[in-house]
Coordinates of C-alpha atoms and ligand atoms in Angstrom, one line a residue:
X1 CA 58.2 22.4 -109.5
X2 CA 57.2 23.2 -112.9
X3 CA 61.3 23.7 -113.9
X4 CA 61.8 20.0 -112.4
X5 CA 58.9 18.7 -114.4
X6 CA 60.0 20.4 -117.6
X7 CA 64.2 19.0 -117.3
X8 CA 62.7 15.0 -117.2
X9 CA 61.3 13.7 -119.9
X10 CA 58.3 15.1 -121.3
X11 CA 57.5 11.6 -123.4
X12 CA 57.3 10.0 -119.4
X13 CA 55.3 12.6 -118.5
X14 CA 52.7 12.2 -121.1
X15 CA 52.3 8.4 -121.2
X16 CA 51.6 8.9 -117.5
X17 CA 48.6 11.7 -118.6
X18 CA 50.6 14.4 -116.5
X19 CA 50.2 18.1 -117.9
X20 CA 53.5 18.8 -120.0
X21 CA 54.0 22.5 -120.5
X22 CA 53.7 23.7 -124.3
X23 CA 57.4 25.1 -125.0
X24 CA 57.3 26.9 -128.4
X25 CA 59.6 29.1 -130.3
X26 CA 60.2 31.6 -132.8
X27 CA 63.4 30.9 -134.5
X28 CA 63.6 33.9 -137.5
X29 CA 66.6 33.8 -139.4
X30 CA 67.4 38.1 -139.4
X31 CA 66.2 38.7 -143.2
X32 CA 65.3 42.7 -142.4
X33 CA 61.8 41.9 -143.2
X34 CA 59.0 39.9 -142.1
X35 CA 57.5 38.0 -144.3
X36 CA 53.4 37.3 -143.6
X37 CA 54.8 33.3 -143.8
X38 CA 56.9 34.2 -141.0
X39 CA 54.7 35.9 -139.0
X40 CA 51.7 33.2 -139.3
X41 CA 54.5 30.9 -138.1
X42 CA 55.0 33.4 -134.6
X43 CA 51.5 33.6 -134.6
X44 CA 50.7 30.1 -134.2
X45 CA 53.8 28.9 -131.8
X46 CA 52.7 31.9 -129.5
X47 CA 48.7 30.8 -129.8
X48 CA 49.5 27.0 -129.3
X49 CA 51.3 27.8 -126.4
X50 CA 49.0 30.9 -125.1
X51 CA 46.2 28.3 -125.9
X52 CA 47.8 25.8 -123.1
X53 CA 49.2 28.1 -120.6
X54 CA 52.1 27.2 -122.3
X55 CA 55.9 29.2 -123.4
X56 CA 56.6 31.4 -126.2
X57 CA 60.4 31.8 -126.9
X58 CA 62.2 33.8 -129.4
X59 CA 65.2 33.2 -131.1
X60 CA 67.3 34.3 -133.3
X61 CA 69.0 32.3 -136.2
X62 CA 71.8 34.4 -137.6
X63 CA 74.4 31.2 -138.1
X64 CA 74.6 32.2 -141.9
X65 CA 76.7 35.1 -141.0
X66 CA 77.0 36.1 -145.0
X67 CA 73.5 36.8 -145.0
X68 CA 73.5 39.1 -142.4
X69 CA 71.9 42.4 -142.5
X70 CA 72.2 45.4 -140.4
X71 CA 69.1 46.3 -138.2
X72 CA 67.6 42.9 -138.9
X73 CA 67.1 41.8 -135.5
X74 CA 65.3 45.1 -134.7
X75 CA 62.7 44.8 -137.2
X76 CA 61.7 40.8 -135.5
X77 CA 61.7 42.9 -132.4
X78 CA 59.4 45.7 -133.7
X79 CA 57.0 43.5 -135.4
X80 CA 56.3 41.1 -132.4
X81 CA 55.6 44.0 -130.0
X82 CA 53.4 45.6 -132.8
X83 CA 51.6 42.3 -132.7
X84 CA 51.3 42.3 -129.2
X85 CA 52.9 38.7 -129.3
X86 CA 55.3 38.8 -125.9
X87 CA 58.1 36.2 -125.7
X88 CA 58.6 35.1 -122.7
X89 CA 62.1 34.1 -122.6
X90 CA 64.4 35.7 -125.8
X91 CA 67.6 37.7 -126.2
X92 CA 66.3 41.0 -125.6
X93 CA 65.1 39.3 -121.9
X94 CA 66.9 36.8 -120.7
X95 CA 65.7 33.3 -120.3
X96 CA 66.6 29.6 -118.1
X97 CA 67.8 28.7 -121.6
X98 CA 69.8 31.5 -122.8
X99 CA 71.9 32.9 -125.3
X100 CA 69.2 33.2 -127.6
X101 CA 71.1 34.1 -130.8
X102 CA 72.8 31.3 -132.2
X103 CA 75.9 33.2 -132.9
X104 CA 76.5 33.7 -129.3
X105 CA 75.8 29.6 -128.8
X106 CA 78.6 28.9 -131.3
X107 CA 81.0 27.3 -129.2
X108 CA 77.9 24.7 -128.0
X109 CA 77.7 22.9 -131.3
X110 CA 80.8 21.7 -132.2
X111 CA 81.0 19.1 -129.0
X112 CA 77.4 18.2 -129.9
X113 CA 78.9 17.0 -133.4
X114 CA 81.9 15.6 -132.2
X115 CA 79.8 13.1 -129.7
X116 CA 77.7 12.2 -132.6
X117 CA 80.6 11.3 -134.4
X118 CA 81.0 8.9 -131.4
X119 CA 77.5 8.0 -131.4
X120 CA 78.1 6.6 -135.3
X121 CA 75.5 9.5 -136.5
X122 CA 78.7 11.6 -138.0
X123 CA 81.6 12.0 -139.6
X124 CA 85.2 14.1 -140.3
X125 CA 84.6 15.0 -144.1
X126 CA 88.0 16.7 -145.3
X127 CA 87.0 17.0 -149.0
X128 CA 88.7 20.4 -150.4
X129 CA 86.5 22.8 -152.2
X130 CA 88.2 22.1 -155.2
X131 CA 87.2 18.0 -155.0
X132 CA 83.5 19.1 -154.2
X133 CA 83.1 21.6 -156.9
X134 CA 84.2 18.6 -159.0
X135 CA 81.7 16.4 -158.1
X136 CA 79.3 18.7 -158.9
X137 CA 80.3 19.4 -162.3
X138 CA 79.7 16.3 -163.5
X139 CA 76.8 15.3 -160.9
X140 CA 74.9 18.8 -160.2
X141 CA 72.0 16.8 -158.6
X142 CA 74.0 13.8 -156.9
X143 CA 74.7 15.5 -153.8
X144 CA 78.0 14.7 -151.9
X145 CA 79.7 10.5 -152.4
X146 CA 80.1 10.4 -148.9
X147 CA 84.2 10.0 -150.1
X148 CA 84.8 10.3 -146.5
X149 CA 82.5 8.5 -144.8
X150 CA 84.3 5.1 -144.3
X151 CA 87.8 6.7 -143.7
X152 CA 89.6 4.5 -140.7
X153 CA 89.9 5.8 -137.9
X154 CA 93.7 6.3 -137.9
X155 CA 93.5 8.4 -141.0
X156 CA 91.0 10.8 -139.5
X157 CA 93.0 11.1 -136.3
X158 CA 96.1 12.0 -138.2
X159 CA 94.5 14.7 -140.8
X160 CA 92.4 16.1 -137.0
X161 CA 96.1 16.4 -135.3
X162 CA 97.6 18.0 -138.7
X163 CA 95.3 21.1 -138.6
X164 CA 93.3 19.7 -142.2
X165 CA 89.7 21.6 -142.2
X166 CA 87.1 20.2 -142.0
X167 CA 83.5 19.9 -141.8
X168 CA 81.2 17.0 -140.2
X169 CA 78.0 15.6 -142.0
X170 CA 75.2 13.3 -140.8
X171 CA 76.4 10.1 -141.7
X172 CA 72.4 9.3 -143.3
X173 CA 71.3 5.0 -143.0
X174 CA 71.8 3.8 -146.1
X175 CA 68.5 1.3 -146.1
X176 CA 64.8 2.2 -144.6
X177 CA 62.8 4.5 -144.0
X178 CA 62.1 7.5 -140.9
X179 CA 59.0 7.9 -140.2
X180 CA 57.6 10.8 -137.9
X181 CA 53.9 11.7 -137.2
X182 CA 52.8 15.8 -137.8
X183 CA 49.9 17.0 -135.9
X184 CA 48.8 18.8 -139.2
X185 CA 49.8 16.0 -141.9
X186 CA 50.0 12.7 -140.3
X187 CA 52.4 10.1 -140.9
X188 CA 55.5 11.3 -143.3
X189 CA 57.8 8.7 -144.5
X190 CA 60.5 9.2 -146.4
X191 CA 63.0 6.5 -147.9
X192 CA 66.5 6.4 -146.3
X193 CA 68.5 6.4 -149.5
X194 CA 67.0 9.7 -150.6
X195 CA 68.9 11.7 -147.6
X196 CA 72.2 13.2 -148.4
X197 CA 75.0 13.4 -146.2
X198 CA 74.2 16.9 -145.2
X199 CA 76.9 19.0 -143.5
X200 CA 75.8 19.5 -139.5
X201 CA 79.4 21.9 -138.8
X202 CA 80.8 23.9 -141.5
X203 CA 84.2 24.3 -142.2
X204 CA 83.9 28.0 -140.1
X205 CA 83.0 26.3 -137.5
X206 CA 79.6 27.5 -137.2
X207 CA 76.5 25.0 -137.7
X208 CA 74.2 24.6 -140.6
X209 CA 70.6 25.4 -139.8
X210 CA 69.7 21.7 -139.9
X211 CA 72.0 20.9 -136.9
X212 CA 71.6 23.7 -134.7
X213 CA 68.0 23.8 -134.8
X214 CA 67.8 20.5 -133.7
X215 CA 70.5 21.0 -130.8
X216 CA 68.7 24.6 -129.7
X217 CA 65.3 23.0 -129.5
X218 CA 66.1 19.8 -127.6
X219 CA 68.4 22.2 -124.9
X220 CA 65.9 24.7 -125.0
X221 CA 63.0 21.8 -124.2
X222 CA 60.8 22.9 -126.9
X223 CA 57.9 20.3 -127.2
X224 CA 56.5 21.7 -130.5
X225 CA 58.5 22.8 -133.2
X226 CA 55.9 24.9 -135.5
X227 CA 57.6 25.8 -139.2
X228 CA 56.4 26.1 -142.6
X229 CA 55.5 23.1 -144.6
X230 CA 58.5 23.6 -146.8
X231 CA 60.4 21.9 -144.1
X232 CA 58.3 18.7 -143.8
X233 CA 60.8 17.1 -145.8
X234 CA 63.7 18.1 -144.4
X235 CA 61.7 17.1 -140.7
X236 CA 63.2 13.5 -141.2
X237 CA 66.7 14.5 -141.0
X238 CA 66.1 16.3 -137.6
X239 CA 64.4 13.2 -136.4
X240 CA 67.3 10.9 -137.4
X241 CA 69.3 13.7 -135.0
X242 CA 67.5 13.2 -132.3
X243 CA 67.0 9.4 -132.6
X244 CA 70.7 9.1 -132.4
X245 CA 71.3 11.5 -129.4
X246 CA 68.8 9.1 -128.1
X247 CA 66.7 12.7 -127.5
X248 CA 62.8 12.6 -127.1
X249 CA 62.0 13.8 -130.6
X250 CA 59.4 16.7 -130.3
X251 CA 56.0 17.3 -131.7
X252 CA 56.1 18.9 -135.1
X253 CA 52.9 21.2 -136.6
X254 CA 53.9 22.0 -140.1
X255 CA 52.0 24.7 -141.5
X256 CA 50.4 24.8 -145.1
X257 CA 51.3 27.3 -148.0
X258 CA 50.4 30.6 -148.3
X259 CA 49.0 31.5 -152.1
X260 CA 48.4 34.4 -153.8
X261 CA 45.6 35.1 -155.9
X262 CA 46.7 35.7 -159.8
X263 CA 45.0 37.6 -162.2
X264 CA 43.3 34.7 -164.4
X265 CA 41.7 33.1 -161.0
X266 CA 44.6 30.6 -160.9
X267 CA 46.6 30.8 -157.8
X268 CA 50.4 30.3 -157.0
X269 CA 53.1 30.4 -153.9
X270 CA 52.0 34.2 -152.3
X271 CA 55.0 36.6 -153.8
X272 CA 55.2 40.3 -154.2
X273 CA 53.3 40.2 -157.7
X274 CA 50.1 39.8 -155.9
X275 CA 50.6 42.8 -153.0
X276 CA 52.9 43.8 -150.0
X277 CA 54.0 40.5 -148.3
X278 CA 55.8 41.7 -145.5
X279 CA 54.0 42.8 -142.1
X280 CA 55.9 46.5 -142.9
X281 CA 54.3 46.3 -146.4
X282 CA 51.0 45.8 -145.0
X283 CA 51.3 48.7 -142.6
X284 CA 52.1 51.2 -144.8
X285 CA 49.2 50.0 -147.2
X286 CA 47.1 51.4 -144.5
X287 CA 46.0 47.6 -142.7
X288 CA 46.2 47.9 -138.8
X289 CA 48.4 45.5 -136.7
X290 CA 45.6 43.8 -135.0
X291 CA 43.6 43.3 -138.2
X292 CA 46.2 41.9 -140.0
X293 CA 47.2 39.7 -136.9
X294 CA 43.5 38.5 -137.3
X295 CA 43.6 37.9 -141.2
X296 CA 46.8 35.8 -140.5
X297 CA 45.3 33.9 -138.0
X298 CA 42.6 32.9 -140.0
X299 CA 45.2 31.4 -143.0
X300 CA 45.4 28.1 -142.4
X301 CA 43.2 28.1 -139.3
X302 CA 39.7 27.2 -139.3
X303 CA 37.4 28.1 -135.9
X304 CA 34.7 25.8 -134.9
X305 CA 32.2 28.5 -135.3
X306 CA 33.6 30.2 -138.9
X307 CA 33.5 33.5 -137.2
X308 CA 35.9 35.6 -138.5
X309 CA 36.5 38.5 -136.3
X310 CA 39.5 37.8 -133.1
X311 CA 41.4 39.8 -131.2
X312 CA 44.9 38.6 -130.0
X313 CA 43.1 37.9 -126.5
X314 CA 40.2 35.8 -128.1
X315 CA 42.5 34.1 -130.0
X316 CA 44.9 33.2 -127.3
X317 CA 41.4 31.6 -126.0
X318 CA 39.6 30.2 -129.1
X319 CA 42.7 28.6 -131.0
X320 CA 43.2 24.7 -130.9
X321 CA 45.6 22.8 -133.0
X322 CA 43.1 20.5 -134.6
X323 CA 41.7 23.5 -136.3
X324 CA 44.9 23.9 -138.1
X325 CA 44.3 22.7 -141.3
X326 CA 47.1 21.2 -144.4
X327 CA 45.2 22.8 -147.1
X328 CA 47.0 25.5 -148.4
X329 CA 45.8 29.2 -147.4
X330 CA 44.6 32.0 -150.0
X331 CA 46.2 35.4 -148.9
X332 CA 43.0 37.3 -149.9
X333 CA 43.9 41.2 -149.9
X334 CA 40.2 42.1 -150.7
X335 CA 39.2 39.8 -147.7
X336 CA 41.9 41.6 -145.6
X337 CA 40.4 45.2 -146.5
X338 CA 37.3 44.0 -145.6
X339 CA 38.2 42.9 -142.1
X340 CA 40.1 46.3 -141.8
X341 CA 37.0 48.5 -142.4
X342 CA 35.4 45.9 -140.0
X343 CA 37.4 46.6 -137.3
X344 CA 37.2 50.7 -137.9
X345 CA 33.8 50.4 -137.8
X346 CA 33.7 48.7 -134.5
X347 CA 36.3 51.1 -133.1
X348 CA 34.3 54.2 -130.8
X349 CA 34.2 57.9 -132.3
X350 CA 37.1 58.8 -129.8
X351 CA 39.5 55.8 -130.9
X352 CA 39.2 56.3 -134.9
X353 CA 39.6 60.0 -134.5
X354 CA 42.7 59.4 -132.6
X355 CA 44.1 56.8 -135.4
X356 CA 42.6 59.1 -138.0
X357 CA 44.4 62.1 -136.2
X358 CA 47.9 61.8 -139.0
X359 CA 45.5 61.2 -141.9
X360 CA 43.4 64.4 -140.7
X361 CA 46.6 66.3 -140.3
X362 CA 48.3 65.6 -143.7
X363 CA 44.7 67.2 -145.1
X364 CA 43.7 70.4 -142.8
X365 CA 47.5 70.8 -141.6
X366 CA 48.2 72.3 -137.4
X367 CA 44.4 74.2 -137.7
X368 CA 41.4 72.9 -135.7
X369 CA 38.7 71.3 -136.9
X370 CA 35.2 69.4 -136.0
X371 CA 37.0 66.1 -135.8
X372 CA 34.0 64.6 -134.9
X373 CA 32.3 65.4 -137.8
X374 CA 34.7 64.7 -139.7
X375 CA 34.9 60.8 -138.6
X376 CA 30.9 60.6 -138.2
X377 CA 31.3 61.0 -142.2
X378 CA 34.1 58.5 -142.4
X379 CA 34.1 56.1 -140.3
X380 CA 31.5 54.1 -142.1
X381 CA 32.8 54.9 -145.5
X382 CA 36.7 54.3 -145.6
X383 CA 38.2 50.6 -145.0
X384 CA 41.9 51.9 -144.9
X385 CA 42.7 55.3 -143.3
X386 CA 44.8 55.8 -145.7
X387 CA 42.1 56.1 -148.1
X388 CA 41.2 59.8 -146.0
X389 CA 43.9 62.3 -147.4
X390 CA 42.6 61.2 -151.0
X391 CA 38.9 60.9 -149.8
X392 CA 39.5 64.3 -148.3
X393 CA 41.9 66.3 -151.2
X394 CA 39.0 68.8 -152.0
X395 CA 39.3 70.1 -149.0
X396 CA 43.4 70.7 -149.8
X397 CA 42.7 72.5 -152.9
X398 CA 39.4 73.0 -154.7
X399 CA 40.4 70.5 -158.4
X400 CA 39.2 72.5 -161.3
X401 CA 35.9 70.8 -162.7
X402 CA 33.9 71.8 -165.7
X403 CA 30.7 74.0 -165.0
X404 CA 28.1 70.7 -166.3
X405 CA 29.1 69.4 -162.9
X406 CA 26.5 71.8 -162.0
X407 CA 24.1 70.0 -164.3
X408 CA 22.1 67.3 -162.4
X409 CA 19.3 65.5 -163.2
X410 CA 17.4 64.3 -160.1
X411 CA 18.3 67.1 -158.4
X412 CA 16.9 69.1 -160.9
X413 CA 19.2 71.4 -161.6
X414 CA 20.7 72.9 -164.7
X415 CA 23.2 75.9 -165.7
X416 CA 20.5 78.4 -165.5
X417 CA 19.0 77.7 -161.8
X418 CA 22.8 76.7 -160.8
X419 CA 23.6 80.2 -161.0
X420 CA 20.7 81.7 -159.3
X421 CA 21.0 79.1 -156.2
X422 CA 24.8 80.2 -156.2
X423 CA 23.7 83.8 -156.1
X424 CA 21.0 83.1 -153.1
X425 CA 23.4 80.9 -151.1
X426 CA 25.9 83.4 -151.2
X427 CA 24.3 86.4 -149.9
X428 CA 22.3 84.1 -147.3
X429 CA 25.5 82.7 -146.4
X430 CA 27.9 85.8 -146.3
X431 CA 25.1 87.2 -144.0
X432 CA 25.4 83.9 -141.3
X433 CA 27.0 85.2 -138.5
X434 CA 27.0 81.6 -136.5
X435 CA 28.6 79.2 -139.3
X436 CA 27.4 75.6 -137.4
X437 CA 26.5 72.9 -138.7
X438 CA 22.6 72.7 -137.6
X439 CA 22.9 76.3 -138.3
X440 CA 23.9 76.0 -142.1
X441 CA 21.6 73.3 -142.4
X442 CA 18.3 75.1 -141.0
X443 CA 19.5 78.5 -143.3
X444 CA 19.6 76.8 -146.0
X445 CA 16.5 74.6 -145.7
X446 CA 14.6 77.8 -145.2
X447 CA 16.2 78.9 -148.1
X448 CA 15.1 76.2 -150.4
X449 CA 11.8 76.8 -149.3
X450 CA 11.2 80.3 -149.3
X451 CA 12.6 80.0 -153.5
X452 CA 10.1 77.5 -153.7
X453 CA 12.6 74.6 -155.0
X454 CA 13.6 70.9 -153.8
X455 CA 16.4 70.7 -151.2
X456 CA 18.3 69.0 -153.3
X457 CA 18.1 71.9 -156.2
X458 CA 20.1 74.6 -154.3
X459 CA 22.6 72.0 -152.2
X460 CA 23.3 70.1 -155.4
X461 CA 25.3 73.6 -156.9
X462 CA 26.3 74.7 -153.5
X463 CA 28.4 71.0 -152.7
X464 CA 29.8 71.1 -156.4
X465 CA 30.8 74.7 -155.7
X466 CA 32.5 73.4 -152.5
X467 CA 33.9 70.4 -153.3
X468 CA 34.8 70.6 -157.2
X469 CA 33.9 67.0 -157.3
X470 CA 30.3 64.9 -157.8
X471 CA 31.0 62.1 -155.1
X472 CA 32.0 63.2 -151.7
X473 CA 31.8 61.9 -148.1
X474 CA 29.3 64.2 -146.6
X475 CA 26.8 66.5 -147.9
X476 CA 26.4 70.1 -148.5
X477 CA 26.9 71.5 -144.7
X478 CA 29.1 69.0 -143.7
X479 CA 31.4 70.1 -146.3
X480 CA 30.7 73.8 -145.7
X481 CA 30.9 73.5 -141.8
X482 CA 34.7 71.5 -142.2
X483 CA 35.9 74.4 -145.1
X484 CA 34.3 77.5 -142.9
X485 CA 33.1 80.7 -143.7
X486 CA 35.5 82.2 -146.0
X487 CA 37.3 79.6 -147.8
X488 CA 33.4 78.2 -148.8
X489 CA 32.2 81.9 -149.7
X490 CA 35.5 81.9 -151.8
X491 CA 34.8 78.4 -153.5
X492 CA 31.1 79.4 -154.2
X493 CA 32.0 83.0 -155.8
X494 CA 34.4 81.0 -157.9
X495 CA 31.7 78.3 -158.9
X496 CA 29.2 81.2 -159.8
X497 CA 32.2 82.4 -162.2
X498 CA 31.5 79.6 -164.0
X499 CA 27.8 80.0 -165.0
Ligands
LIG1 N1 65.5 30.2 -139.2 C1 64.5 29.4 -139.9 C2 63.8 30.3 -140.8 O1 63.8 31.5 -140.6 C3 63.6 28.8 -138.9 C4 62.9 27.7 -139.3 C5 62.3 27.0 -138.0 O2 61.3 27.4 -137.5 O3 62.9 26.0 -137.6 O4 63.2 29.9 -141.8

């Protein structure tokens, strides 16, 4: 039922108030990298759809075959599942509208053009390289003469039968205006006169972007085409397309600019100057796939309530296209970091230890440790787990410090009773047959007080000792318990050398 509903016209359908379903799609051209721009765009076709019970469809735009790259395809693949956004029809899967890479519709276009050509809305254009080049030299920003626009019929049939290539363009109106109305920024008009003959087949025989994008959404019954406001200029073209094909023309949702933030507060089109801009990028900084999933869906979207924290599943429930908004978006990485140690926070014990688990690794190597411990002194304190191997690099190798780390003011200490609290802890400690952590801390406690000194004075040495550095995640035992008995016995003999 649904199928029948979807092949008539959707246009009938809505005038009537009958559900249409949402038909979206993500149409990446194979670049080997995705770009945050890009994946806000998947974001948003898969949440409008999601949103409306509606149909997320991938495919793949790889008609500019000379800017092919190997593996491409893979990394659109990898990203989306990382994302957790699911196509539901694509090339990898199958689909009622199938093949989903344009290369393997090739063959579709051509008659597509060649019945526009009929239909007035095209035409033969034979001009050689050579001619075109011309043209340009002395006009770099007229655009093609549309030389053969007007050619009679006869001629065209003759140069067709004698083999001469060819391409076909969009034979543009010469007077008026197209109008078309975006969800996001209303009524665009543009003047007839300014739209160039643009080429629609090339002389490969492969389409241009402009054409087959047009052709692939109308077969595939897309009803909202979701891109990038770059091409809300270009939007008129593709409804002049449609209009002649005498094709329902679909809703467009064009999205607004990402910017970076520059150094002097000023801010400019988001590029690699101001930090990673490619889903990879971001990864390997340390940012987590759902957080940066989140961040994205918060550029350019705006929920009724401000609140700031989604997951892909309260997304796919809270999102509505009126919240979309044409202002452009600030890519703000320290906003992003935040949300990231947001969403660690909020993680249990069990689930940041597990995601920690690599990080942990690269510092204390195959040997067990009191993982626990370890992320009850870092998960409130790190906002990228990559931060942990450099948090943690004390534990790695002692650093060489200076003996007036031992010097401390509020915890009273100074080189004199720094040496004396070494000498204490070290025989107390060397004697501690059960090295726990309430054990270490109740020893040395009793320590403190049976010297007659504040905590802090004999801990203060002892962590320095330990660590080689003033600011660490945990304290004293926590950093003695992790190292264990010998390697801290070792670090403290070697701190006493220094006094
Ligand atoms: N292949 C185009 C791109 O990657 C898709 C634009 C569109 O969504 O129509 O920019």
């Amino acid at each position: 039922m649904i199928n029948q509903i979807r092949i008539l016209s959707q246009r009938f359908y809505a005038q009537k108030g009958w559900i249409v379903l949402i038909r979206t799609r993500f149409a990446p051209s194979p670049t080997g990298f995705m770009h945050v721009g890009n994946l806000r765009t998947a974001l948003f076709e898969y949440l409008i759809a999601k949103s409306q019970g509606g149909q997320f469809v991938l495919r793949i735009e790889d008609t500019d075959q000379e800017r092919l790259v190997e593996g491409a395809t893979q990394v659109i693949y990898d990203t989306l599942r990382q994302v957790g956004l699911q196509h539901d029809e694509g090339p990898d899967i199958g689909g009622e509208f199938g093949p989903y890479v344009q290369s393997e519709r090739k063959d579709l276009y051509l008659p597509y053009a060649k019945k526009l050509v009929e239909l007035g809305g095209a035409y033969y254009c034979f001009c050689t390289k050579e001619r075109l080049d011309a043209l340009h030299e002395q006009n770099a920003f007229g655009g093609y003469d549309r030389h053969c626009r007007d050619l009679p019929k006869e001629e065209v049939d003759r140069l067709l039968a004698a083999g001469t290539p060819y391409v076909i363009r969009q034979k543009m109106p010469l007077t008026g205006t197209t109008t078309y109305d975006d969800v996001v920024y209303g009524t665009i008009s543009i003047d007839n006169k300014e739209l160039e003959d643009q080429i629609l087949i090339k002389s490969d025989g492969y389409p241009t972007y402009n054409f087959a994008n047009v052709i692939d959404d109308h077969l595939m019954q897309i009803t909202h085409v979701v891109r990038g406001c770059e091409y809300l200029t270009s939007t008129p073209k593709y409804v002049l397309l449609y209009q002649a094909f005498g094709w329902d023309v679909p809703t467009f949702v064009h999205l607004p600019l990402i910017m970076g933030k520059n150094e002097d507060g000023s801010v400019s089109k988001l590029s690699k100057r101001h930090g990673s801009t490619s889903f990879a990028g971001l990864m390997d900084e340390g940012y987590l796939a759902p957080v940066i999933t989140n961040y994205i869906a918060l550029l350019g979207w705006c929920p009724k309530d401000n609140r700031e924290l989604f997951s892909l599943k309260d997304l796919e429930q809270e999102f509505s296209i009126d919240g979309i908004s044409k202002s452009p978006a600030v890519f703000d990485y320290d906003k992003l970091t935040w949300l990231n140690g947001e969403y660690l926070r909020a993680l249990t014990p069990e689930q940041f230890t597990e995601l920690a688990m690599p990080y942990y690794r690269e510092v204390f190597g195959e040997g067990e440790k009191d993982w626990s411990l370890l992320t009850t002194i870092l998960q409130p304190r790190v906002t990228k787990l990559t931060q942990i191997p450099e948090v943690l690099s004390f534990f790695k190798e002692l650093p060489e410090y200076p003996a007036d780390f031992f010097v401390n003011k509020k915890s009273k200490t100074n080189l004199e009773n720094s040496k004396t609290m070494l000498e204490e802890a070290i025989t107390l400690l060397e004697g501690l047959e059960n090295w726990q952590m309430d054990t270490l801390h109740d020893s040395l406690l009793e320590l403190a007080a049976r010297l007659g000194v504040k905590n802090g004075t004999l801990l203060w040495p002892v962590r320095i000792a330990a660590a080689g550095v003033t600011v660490t995640p945990g304290g004293a035992m926590e950093i003695l318990t992790l190292l264990g008995k010998d390697e801290s016995i070792r670090r403290l003999k070697l701190g006493l050398s220094k006094l």
